[in-house]
Amino acid sequence: MDKINLDTIDLSQNPPAEEPGRQYYFMAKCRKYTETFEKKNGHRPAFFIQTFGCQMNARDSEKIRGILTVIGFEEAVSEETADFILYNTCTVRENANLKVYGRLGKLKHRKEQGQELMVALCGCMMQEPEVVEKLKTSYRFIDIIFGTHNIFKLAELLDSCLAQKELSKHEMIIDIWKDTDLIVEDLPDSRKYPFKSGVNIMFGCNNFCSYCIVPYVRGRERSRQPEDIIREIRRQVKDGVKEVMLLGQNVNSYGKNLEQPITFAGLLRQVEKIEGLERIRFMTSHPKDLSDELIEVMANSKKICRHLHLPVQSGSSRLLKIMNRHYTKEQYLQLVEKLRNAMPDIALTSDIIVGFPGETEEDFEETLDLVRRVGYSSAFTFIYSKRTGTPAAAMKEQVPEDVVKERFDRLLNAVQEQASAFAKKAEGTIREVLVEEVNSHDPSLVTGRLGNNMLVHFPGCAAEVGKLVTVKLEECKGFYYYGHELTGV
Ligand code: 5AD
Ligand code: SF4
């Protein structure tokens, strides 16, 4: 189905029950508000979205941006000048929540000073009932609260909020779903970059790693139909997209719950065939589900980038068991060996947690040993954060803060050592680069990304942004390169 033209919608009728038609109806209705606003103020109302957290949230924010743009909002240059502020929240670690409360404190102050402002909160943090309770009592100025399952409903919720404002009433509109099977296709979106995109292939997670809150706030795994995914990417390629990132909490279990099951490798084979698409990335891969079929498809592909994000979380088999990860250190290392045998130049990245309950010095040294043996090109390192409701939160042996801090610094050093050794190996080689932007510090340079996800800066101009060019990596600077473009190679 193609996206609907709002001008063809008859607002004298009741809203349709079916999606996405229902949401287009409410977008058309909300557009009346932005038109009236513009007549009164001489400019359209402006929105500002702050996205916290992961790529999934970043993609959800693109969908929010798309809906608001269709409604007739424009993007504000800053939070201070916005008429509608949205926070798309994350709750994977405690400090993500604290950041949101800090920002809300500032908004409260603005509201108390009498500023006209609409405020909406959505995302993972809203799926926690105690958070919503706290917002209801301490941040009563918030207009709309919705969760991770009903982002698509923004126009409908905004319409209810505007109807209240018409009547000079203020009651928080709260719409949180615990879980859902619903996937609404063909809604608007608005990409940050015209030449690269993120595409959800699945939602939710069934893994219940013992430290992680994601399965509780994002619900059970649901895969999109392969034909919907392919159609979306084809459309994007027509609009100029060269690189796609397929997104899911665990892409390796893609397709298992579909009526006609398909593997992730099977989906990749179809994506590979899309003409005009040059690069394919994906994340995240759970090591327990990474198949030989996937390695084979990657190794034989000209489009799939030589980069795999393969979070290990810990190098201790003892802790991996308690974390409910379903692999041992040895199995992970064997997987790495298989990947390196098939693709010697592949860049591997990881997520690693320090200070999981009961982590001993020996456990931690296993992690350091694993990091040195894998040779990651980079890794996100996290201090364990206790998340209420997860099994790990009830584990008694929390590691003292000073011990965690000291281990964290040692881990960071080990990761950085490996990352610069990995980067150094490519110095002097010739690589294909997708140019992403003009360098903000030195406008005579452009910055692009290699297939393995590393950055390179080289002399160039704005006209090259979005193009694939060939570059010699002259000098390795630890985690990025300086290079020069080669023509006619
Ligand atoms: N504490 C610290 N890190 C966590 N992650 C998930 N839950 C927690 C937690 N409670 C990390 C994992 C995951 C990444 C997205 O966030 O490493 O892979
Ligand atoms: Fe969290 Fe584990 Fe699911 Fe990743 S796979 S989102 S770490 S539960």
Coordinates of C-alpha atoms and ligand atoms in Angstrom, one line a residue:
M1 CA 0.0 0.0 0.0
D2 CA 1.2 3.5 -0.8
K3 CA 1.2 6.3 1.8
I4 CA -2.1 8.1 1.9
N5 CA -2.7 11.7 0.6
L6 CA -4.2 13.7 3.5
D7 CA -6.2 15.9 1.2
T8 CA -8.4 12.9 0.1
I9 CA -9.5 12.2 3.7
D10 CA -13.1 13.2 4.6
L11 CA -13.0 14.5 8.2
S12 CA -16.8 14.6 8.4
Q13 CA -16.8 10.8 8.5
N14 CA -15.8 8.8 11.6
P15 CA -12.2 7.7 11.8
P16 CA -11.6 4.3 10.2
A17 CA -10.9 1.3 12.5
E18 CA -8.1 -0.1 10.3
E19 CA -4.5 0.9 10.4
P20 CA -2.7 2.8 9.0
G21 CA -5.8 4.6 7.5
R22 CA -6.9 5.5 11.0
Q23 CA -3.7 7.3 11.8
Y24 CA -3.7 9.2 8.4
Y25 CA -7.2 10.4 9.4
F26 CA -5.9 11.8 12.7
M27 CA -2.9 13.3 10.9
A28 CA -5.3 15.1 8.6
K29 CA -7.3 16.3 11.7
C30 CA -4.1 17.5 13.5
R31 CA -3.1 19.4 10.4
K32 CA -6.0 21.7 10.9
Y33 CA -4.3 22.7 14.2
T34 CA -0.9 23.4 12.5
E35 CA -2.7 25.5 9.8
T36 CA -4.6 27.5 12.4
F37 CA -1.3 28.0 14.4
E38 CA 0.5 29.2 11.3
K39 CA -2.3 31.7 10.5
K40 CA -2.1 33.1 14.0
N41 CA 1.6 33.1 14.5
G42 CA 3.0 33.5 11.0
H43 CA 5.0 30.3 11.3
R44 CA 4.3 26.7 11.7
P45 CA 4.5 25.1 15.2
A46 CA 8.0 23.6 15.8
F47 CA 8.8 20.3 17.4
F48 CA 12.0 19.1 19.1
I49 CA 12.7 15.4 19.7
Q50 CA 15.4 14.2 22.1
T51 CA 16.3 10.6 21.6
F52 CA 18.0 8.6 24.4
G53 CA 19.4 5.2 23.9
C54 CA 19.9 2.8 21.1
Q55 CA 19.4 2.5 17.3
M56 CA 15.9 1.2 17.8
N57 CA 14.9 4.4 19.6
A58 CA 16.7 6.5 16.9
R59 CA 14.6 4.7 14.3
D60 CA 11.4 5.3 16.3
S61 CA 12.3 9.0 16.5
E62 CA 12.5 9.0 12.7
K63 CA 8.9 7.7 12.6
I64 CA 7.8 10.4 15.0
R65 CA 9.5 13.0 13.0
G66 CA 7.8 11.7 9.9
I67 CA 4.3 11.8 11.4
L68 CA 4.8 15.3 12.8
T69 CA 6.2 16.6 9.5
V70 CA 3.1 15.2 7.6
I71 CA 0.9 17.0 10.2
G72 CA 2.6 20.2 9.4
F73 CA 5.0 20.8 12.2
E74 CA 8.6 22.0 11.4
E75 CA 11.7 20.9 13.3
A76 CA 12.8 23.4 15.9
V77 CA 16.4 24.7 15.8
S78 CA 16.6 24.1 19.5
E79 CA 14.6 22.8 22.5
E80 CA 14.2 26.4 23.7
T81 CA 12.4 27.5 20.6
A82 CA 10.1 24.4 20.3
D83 CA 6.3 24.4 20.8
F84 CA 6.2 20.7 21.2
I85 CA 8.9 18.8 23.0
L86 CA 9.2 15.0 22.9
Y87 CA 11.6 12.8 24.8
N88 CA 12.0 9.3 23.4
T89 CA 13.4 7.6 26.5
C90 CA 15.7 4.7 27.3
T91 CA 15.8 2.6 30.5
V92 CA 18.5 0.1 29.8
R93 CA 20.6 1.6 32.6
E94 CA 19.7 3.7 35.6
N95 CA 21.6 6.8 34.4
A96 CA 19.4 6.9 31.3
N97 CA 16.4 7.4 33.6
L98 CA 18.2 10.0 35.6
K99 CA 19.0 12.1 32.5
V100 CA 15.3 12.2 31.6
Y101 CA 14.3 13.4 35.1
G102 CA 17.0 16.1 34.9
R103 CA 15.6 17.4 31.6
L104 CA 12.0 17.2 32.9
G105 CA 13.1 19.4 35.9
K106 CA 14.1 22.1 33.5
L107 CA 10.9 21.8 31.5
K108 CA 8.9 22.1 34.7
H109 CA 10.6 25.4 35.4
R110 CA 9.7 26.7 31.9
K111 CA 6.1 25.6 32.4
E112 CA 5.9 27.3 35.8
Q113 CA 7.1 30.5 34.2
G114 CA 3.9 30.2 32.0
Q115 CA 5.5 29.2 28.7
E116 CA 3.1 27.7 26.1
L117 CA 4.5 24.2 25.5
M118 CA 3.3 20.7 24.7
V119 CA 5.3 17.9 26.2
A120 CA 5.2 14.2 25.3
L121 CA 7.2 11.3 26.6
C122 CA 7.6 7.9 25.0
G123 CA 9.9 5.0 24.7
C124 CA 11.2 2.2 27.0
M125 CA 11.1 4.1 30.3
M126 CA 7.4 4.7 29.9
Q127 CA 6.8 0.9 29.9
E128 CA 7.7 0.8 33.6
P129 CA 4.6 1.4 35.7
E130 CA 6.5 3.0 38.6
V131 CA 8.0 5.6 36.2
V132 CA 4.5 6.6 35.0
E133 CA 3.3 6.8 38.6
K134 CA 6.1 9.2 39.4
L135 CA 5.4 11.3 36.3
K136 CA 1.7 11.5 37.2
T137 CA 2.5 12.8 40.7
S138 CA 5.6 14.9 40.2
Y139 CA 5.5 16.1 36.6
R140 CA 1.8 16.8 36.1
F141 CA 2.5 19.3 33.3
I142 CA 3.3 16.5 30.8
D143 CA 0.6 16.3 28.1
I144 CA 1.1 12.9 26.5
I145 CA 2.7 9.6 27.6
F146 CA 2.9 6.6 25.3
G147 CA 5.2 3.6 25.1
T148 CA 7.2 1.5 22.7
H149 CA 4.3 -0.5 21.2
N150 CA 2.1 2.4 20.0
I151 CA 4.5 5.0 18.5
F152 CA 2.4 4.7 15.4
K153 CA -0.6 6.3 17.4
L154 CA 1.1 9.6 17.9
A155 CA -1.4 11.6 15.7
E156 CA -4.4 10.1 17.4
L157 CA -3.0 10.9 20.9
L158 CA -2.0 14.4 19.8
D159 CA -5.6 14.9 18.5
S160 CA -7.0 14.0 22.0
C161 CA -4.6 16.4 23.6
L162 CA -5.5 19.2 21.2
A163 CA -9.2 18.6 21.8
Q164 CA -8.6 19.1 25.5
K165 CA -6.6 22.2 25.0
E166 CA -9.5 23.6 22.9
L167 CA -11.6 23.2 26.1
S168 CA -8.8 24.7 28.2
K169 CA -8.5 21.4 30.1
H170 CA -5.3 19.6 31.0
E171 CA -5.3 15.9 31.7
M172 CA -2.4 13.8 30.9
I173 CA -3.1 11.5 28.0
I174 CA -1.6 8.1 28.9
D175 CA -1.6 5.2 26.5
I176 CA 0.8 2.4 27.4
W177 CA 0.4 -1.1 25.9
K178 CA 2.0 -4.1 27.8
D179 CA 2.7 -6.1 24.6
T180 CA 1.3 -6.4 21.1
D181 CA 1.3 -8.5 18.0
L182 CA 0.5 -5.5 15.9
I183 CA 3.0 -4.1 13.3
V184 CA 1.6 -1.1 11.5
E185 CA 3.1 -0.7 8.0
D186 CA 3.2 2.3 5.6
L187 CA 3.4 5.2 8.1
P188 CA 5.5 8.2 7.3
D189 CA 9.1 8.5 8.4
S190 CA 11.8 11.1 8.0
R191 CA 15.4 10.0 7.8
K192 CA 18.4 11.8 9.2
Y193 CA 20.6 11.0 6.2
P194 CA 19.1 10.8 2.7
F195 CA 21.7 8.1 1.7
K196 CA 21.5 5.7 4.6
S197 CA 18.7 4.3 6.6
G198 CA 17.7 2.0 9.4
V199 CA 15.0 -0.5 8.8
N200 CA 13.3 -2.5 11.6
I201 CA 13.1 -6.1 10.6
M202 CA 11.7 -7.2 14.0
F203 CA 10.6 -5.9 17.4
G204 CA 11.0 -7.1 20.9
C205 CA 13.2 -9.7 22.5
N206 CA 12.7 -13.2 23.9
N207 CA 16.1 -13.8 25.4
F208 CA 15.7 -12.5 29.0
C209 CA 19.4 -12.1 29.7
S210 CA 19.2 -11.9 33.5
Y211 CA 20.5 -8.2 33.8
C212 CA 18.4 -6.8 31.0
I213 CA 15.1 -4.9 31.1
V214 CA 14.6 -4.8 27.3
P215 CA 12.3 -7.9 27.0
Y216 CA 10.0 -6.4 29.7
V217 CA 9.7 -3.0 28.0
R218 CA 9.8 -4.0 24.3
G219 CA 7.8 -7.1 24.5
R220 CA 8.0 -10.5 22.7
E221 CA 9.8 -11.0 19.4
R222 CA 7.7 -10.1 16.3
S223 CA 9.2 -10.2 12.8
R224 CA 8.0 -8.1 9.9
Q225 CA 7.0 -9.9 6.7
P226 CA 10.0 -10.1 4.4
E227 CA 8.0 -8.6 1.5
D228 CA 7.2 -5.5 3.7
I229 CA 10.9 -5.1 4.5
I230 CA 12.0 -5.5 0.9
R231 CA 9.3 -3.0 -0.3
E232 CA 10.4 -0.4 2.3
I233 CA 14.1 -0.8 1.3
R234 CA 13.2 -0.6 -2.5
R235 CA 11.3 2.6 -1.9
Q236 CA 14.3 4.0 0.1
V237 CA 16.7 3.1 -2.6
K238 CA 14.5 4.9 -5.1
D239 CA 14.9 7.9 -2.9
G240 CA 18.7 7.7 -2.9
V241 CA 19.5 5.3 0.0
K242 CA 22.8 3.4 -0.6
E243 CA 23.3 1.8 2.8
V244 CA 20.7 0.1 4.9
M245 CA 21.0 -1.1 8.5
L246 CA 18.6 -3.9 9.4
L247 CA 17.6 -3.5 13.0
G248 CA 16.4 -5.9 15.7
Q249 CA 17.3 -6.8 19.2
N250 CA 18.4 -10.1 18.0
V251 CA 18.4 -10.2 14.2
N252 CA 19.6 -13.8 14.2
S253 CA 16.2 -15.0 15.3
Y254 CA 14.4 -13.1 12.6
G255 CA 11.5 -14.9 10.9
K256 CA 11.1 -17.7 13.4
N257 CA 7.6 -16.6 14.4
L258 CA 6.3 -15.9 10.9
E259 CA 3.6 -18.1 9.4
Q260 CA 6.0 -19.0 6.7
P261 CA 9.3 -19.1 8.6
I262 CA 12.4 -17.7 7.0
T263 CA 15.9 -17.3 8.4
F264 CA 17.8 -14.1 8.8
A265 CA 20.3 -15.4 6.2
G266 CA 17.3 -16.0 3.9
L267 CA 16.2 -12.4 4.3
L268 CA 19.7 -11.1 3.6
R269 CA 19.8 -13.0 0.4
Q270 CA 16.6 -11.2 -0.7
V271 CA 17.9 -7.8 0.4
E272 CA 21.2 -8.4 -1.4
K273 CA 19.2 -8.6 -4.7
I274 CA 17.8 -5.1 -4.4
E275 CA 19.3 -3.2 -7.3
G276 CA 20.9 0.1 -6.5
L277 CA 21.5 -0.8 -2.8
E278 CA 25.2 -0.8 -2.2
R279 CA 25.8 -1.7 1.4
I280 CA 24.0 -3.8 4.0
R281 CA 24.6 -3.7 7.7
F282 CA 22.7 -5.2 10.6
M283 CA 22.5 -5.3 14.4
T284 CA 22.4 -6.8 16.9
S285 CA 23.5 -10.5 16.6
H286 CA 23.2 -12.7 19.6
P287 CA 26.1 -15.2 19.5
K288 CA 23.9 -18.1 20.5
D289 CA 21.9 -17.8 17.3
L290 CA 24.6 -17.0 14.8
S291 CA 24.3 -19.7 12.1
D292 CA 26.8 -21.2 9.6
E293 CA 24.3 -20.2 6.9
L294 CA 24.6 -16.5 8.0
I295 CA 28.4 -16.7 7.9
E296 CA 28.3 -18.2 4.4
V297 CA 25.9 -15.5 3.2
M298 CA 28.1 -12.8 4.6
A299 CA 31.3 -14.3 3.2
N300 CA 29.8 -14.6 -0.3
S301 CA 28.1 -11.2 -0.3
K302 CA 29.5 -8.1 -2.1
K303 CA 27.1 -5.8 -0.2
I304 CA 27.1 -7.0 3.4
C305 CA 29.7 -5.0 5.3
R306 CA 32.6 -6.8 6.9
H307 CA 31.4 -5.8 10.4
L308 CA 29.6 -7.8 13.0
H309 CA 28.4 -6.5 16.3
L310 CA 28.5 -9.6 18.4
P311 CA 28.0 -8.6 22.1
V312 CA 29.8 -11.0 24.4
Q313 CA 28.8 -9.3 27.8
S314 CA 31.5 -11.3 29.7
G315 CA 34.4 -13.6 29.2
S316 CA 33.6 -15.7 32.2
S317 CA 31.6 -18.9 31.3
R318 CA 30.4 -19.0 34.9
L319 CA 28.9 -15.5 34.6
L320 CA 27.6 -16.1 31.1
K321 CA 25.5 -18.9 32.5
I322 CA 24.1 -16.7 35.3
M323 CA 23.5 -14.0 32.7
N324 CA 21.4 -16.6 30.7
R325 CA 23.4 -16.0 27.6
H326 CA 23.5 -19.7 26.4
Y327 CA 27.2 -19.8 25.3
T328 CA 30.5 -20.3 27.0
K329 CA 33.7 -18.3 26.5
E330 CA 35.1 -21.2 24.4
Q331 CA 32.1 -21.3 22.2
Y332 CA 32.2 -17.6 21.6
L333 CA 35.9 -17.8 20.7
Q334 CA 35.2 -20.7 18.3
L335 CA 32.5 -18.6 16.6
V336 CA 35.1 -15.8 16.2
E337 CA 37.5 -18.2 14.7
K338 CA 34.9 -19.4 12.2
L339 CA 34.1 -15.8 11.3
R340 CA 37.7 -15.0 10.8
N341 CA 38.4 -18.1 8.7
A342 CA 35.5 -17.1 6.4
M343 CA 36.3 -13.4 6.4
P344 CA 39.8 -12.6 7.6
D345 CA 39.3 -8.8 7.5
I346 CA 36.0 -8.7 9.4
A347 CA 35.7 -6.1 12.2
L348 CA 34.1 -7.4 15.3
T349 CA 32.6 -5.2 17.9
S350 CA 31.0 -6.0 21.3
D351 CA 29.1 -4.9 24.4
I352 CA 30.7 -5.8 27.7
I353 CA 29.3 -5.4 31.2
V354 CA 31.6 -4.9 34.2
G355 CA 30.5 -5.5 37.7
F356 CA 27.7 -8.1 37.2
P357 CA 26.6 -9.4 40.6
G358 CA 29.2 -11.8 42.0
E359 CA 31.9 -10.9 39.4
T360 CA 35.2 -12.0 40.9
E361 CA 38.7 -10.9 39.9
E362 CA 39.1 -14.2 38.1
D363 CA 35.8 -13.7 36.1
F364 CA 37.0 -10.3 35.2
E365 CA 40.4 -11.5 34.0
E366 CA 38.6 -14.0 31.8
T367 CA 36.9 -11.0 30.2
L368 CA 40.2 -9.2 29.7
D369 CA 41.7 -12.4 28.2
L370 CA 38.7 -12.7 25.8
V371 CA 39.1 -9.1 24.7
R372 CA 42.8 -9.7 23.9
R373 CA 42.1 -12.9 22.0
V374 CA 39.2 -11.5 19.9
G375 CA 40.9 -8.2 18.9
Y376 CA 37.7 -6.1 18.7
S377 CA 37.8 -3.0 16.5
S378 CA 35.7 -1.3 19.2
A379 CA 33.5 -2.2 22.1
F380 CA 30.9 -0.5 24.2
T381 CA 31.8 -1.1 27.9
F382 CA 29.1 -0.7 30.5
I383 CA 29.0 -0.7 34.3
Y384 CA 26.4 -3.1 35.5
S385 CA 23.2 -1.2 36.4
K386 CA 20.6 -2.9 38.6
R387 CA 17.2 -2.9 36.9
T388 CA 14.2 -3.6 39.1
G389 CA 12.3 -6.6 37.9
T390 CA 15.2 -8.4 36.3
P391 CA 16.5 -11.6 38.0
A392 CA 20.0 -10.0 38.5
A393 CA 18.5 -7.2 40.6
A394 CA 17.7 -9.8 43.3
M395 CA 21.2 -11.2 43.3
K396 CA 22.9 -10.4 46.6
E397 CA 26.5 -10.1 45.7
Q398 CA 26.7 -6.6 44.2
V399 CA 30.3 -5.7 43.4
P400 CA 31.6 -2.7 45.4
E401 CA 31.7 0.6 43.4
D402 CA 35.4 1.2 43.7
V403 CA 36.2 -2.4 42.5
V404 CA 33.9 -1.9 39.5
K405 CA 35.4 1.4 38.6
E406 CA 38.9 0.0 38.7
R407 CA 38.0 -3.0 36.5
F408 CA 36.1 -0.7 34.1
D409 CA 39.3 1.4 33.5
R410 CA 41.4 -1.7 33.0
L411 CA 38.8 -3.0 30.5
L412 CA 38.7 0.2 28.6
N413 CA 42.5 0.2 28.3
A414 CA 42.4 -3.4 27.0
V415 CA 39.7 -2.5 24.5
Q416 CA 41.5 0.6 23.3
E417 CA 44.8 -1.3 22.8
Q418 CA 43.0 -3.9 20.7
A419 CA 41.1 -1.4 18.7
S420 CA 44.1 0.6 17.7
A421 CA 46.0 -2.6 16.8
F422 CA 43.1 -3.5 14.6
A423 CA 43.0 -0.1 13.0
K424 CA 46.7 0.0 12.4
K425 CA 46.5 -3.2 10.2
A426 CA 44.6 -1.3 7.5
E427 CA 47.0 1.6 7.3
G428 CA 48.2 2.1 3.8
T429 CA 45.4 0.1 2.2
I430 CA 42.8 1.3 -0.4
R431 CA 39.2 1.1 0.7
E432 CA 35.7 2.1 -0.4
V433 CA 34.2 4.8 1.7
L434 CA 30.6 6.2 2.0
V435 CA 31.0 9.9 2.5
E436 CA 28.7 11.0 5.3
E437 CA 29.4 14.7 6.0
V438 CA 31.6 17.7 5.7
N439 CA 34.0 17.6 8.6
S440 CA 32.7 20.0 11.2
H441 CA 36.2 21.0 12.5
D442 CA 37.8 21.4 9.1
P443 CA 35.5 22.1 6.2
S444 CA 38.2 21.3 3.7
L445 CA 37.8 17.6 4.8
V446 CA 34.9 15.2 4.5
T447 CA 34.2 12.3 6.8
G448 CA 33.2 8.9 5.6
R449 CA 32.8 5.3 6.8
L450 CA 34.5 2.2 5.7
G451 CA 32.6 -1.1 5.3
N452 CA 34.0 -2.2 8.6
N453 CA 32.4 0.9 10.2
M454 CA 35.6 2.8 10.9
L455 CA 35.9 6.5 10.1
V456 CA 38.2 8.3 7.6
H457 CA 38.7 12.0 7.1
F458 CA 40.1 13.2 3.7
P459 CA 40.1 16.3 1.5
G460 CA 36.8 16.6 -0.3
C461 CA 33.7 18.7 -0.7
A462 CA 30.0 18.8 0.1
A463 CA 29.0 17.5 -3.3
E464 CA 30.6 14.1 -2.4
V465 CA 28.3 13.6 0.6
G466 CA 26.3 10.4 0.0
K467 CA 28.7 9.0 -2.6
L468 CA 30.9 5.9 -2.4
V469 CA 34.5 6.8 -3.2
T470 CA 37.8 5.0 -3.1
V471 CA 40.2 6.3 -0.5
K472 CA 43.8 5.4 0.5
L473 CA 44.1 5.2 4.3
E474 CA 47.3 7.2 4.8
E475 CA 47.6 7.5 8.5
C476 CA 45.9 5.6 11.3
K477 CA 45.1 7.9 14.3
G478 CA 44.0 5.1 16.7
F479 CA 40.3 4.9 16.0
Y480 CA 40.1 6.7 12.7
Y481 CA 42.2 7.5 9.6
Y482 CA 43.4 10.3 7.5
G483 CA 43.4 9.5 3.8
H484 CA 43.2 10.8 0.3
E485 CA 40.8 10.0 -2.5
L486 CA 41.9 8.1 -5.5
T487 CA 40.3 8.7 -8.8
G488 CA 40.1 6.2 -11.6
V489 CA 40.8 3.2 -9.3
Ligands
5AD1 N1 23.6 -2.9 33.1 C1 24.6 -2.6 32.2 N2 24.5 -2.8 30.9 C2 23.4 -3.3 30.4 N3 23.1 -3.7 29.2 C3 21.8 -4.2 29.2 N4 21.3 -4.2 30.4 C4 22.3 -3.7 31.2 C5 22.4 -3.5 32.6 N5 21.4 -3.8 33.4 C6 23.9 -3.5 28.0 C7 24.3 -4.8 27.3 C8 23.5 -4.7 26.0 C9 23.6 -3.3 25.8 C10 22.6 -2.8 24.8 O1 23.3 -2.7 27.0 O2 25.7 -4.9 27.1 O3 24.1 -5.5 25.0
SF4_2 FE1 18.7 -7.6 26.5 FE2 19.7 -10.0 26.1 FE3 17.6 -9.2 24.6 FE4 19.9 -8.1 24.2 S1 19.4 -10.2 23.8 S2 18.0 -7.0 24.4 S3 20.9 -8.0 26.2 S4 17.7 -9.5 26.9

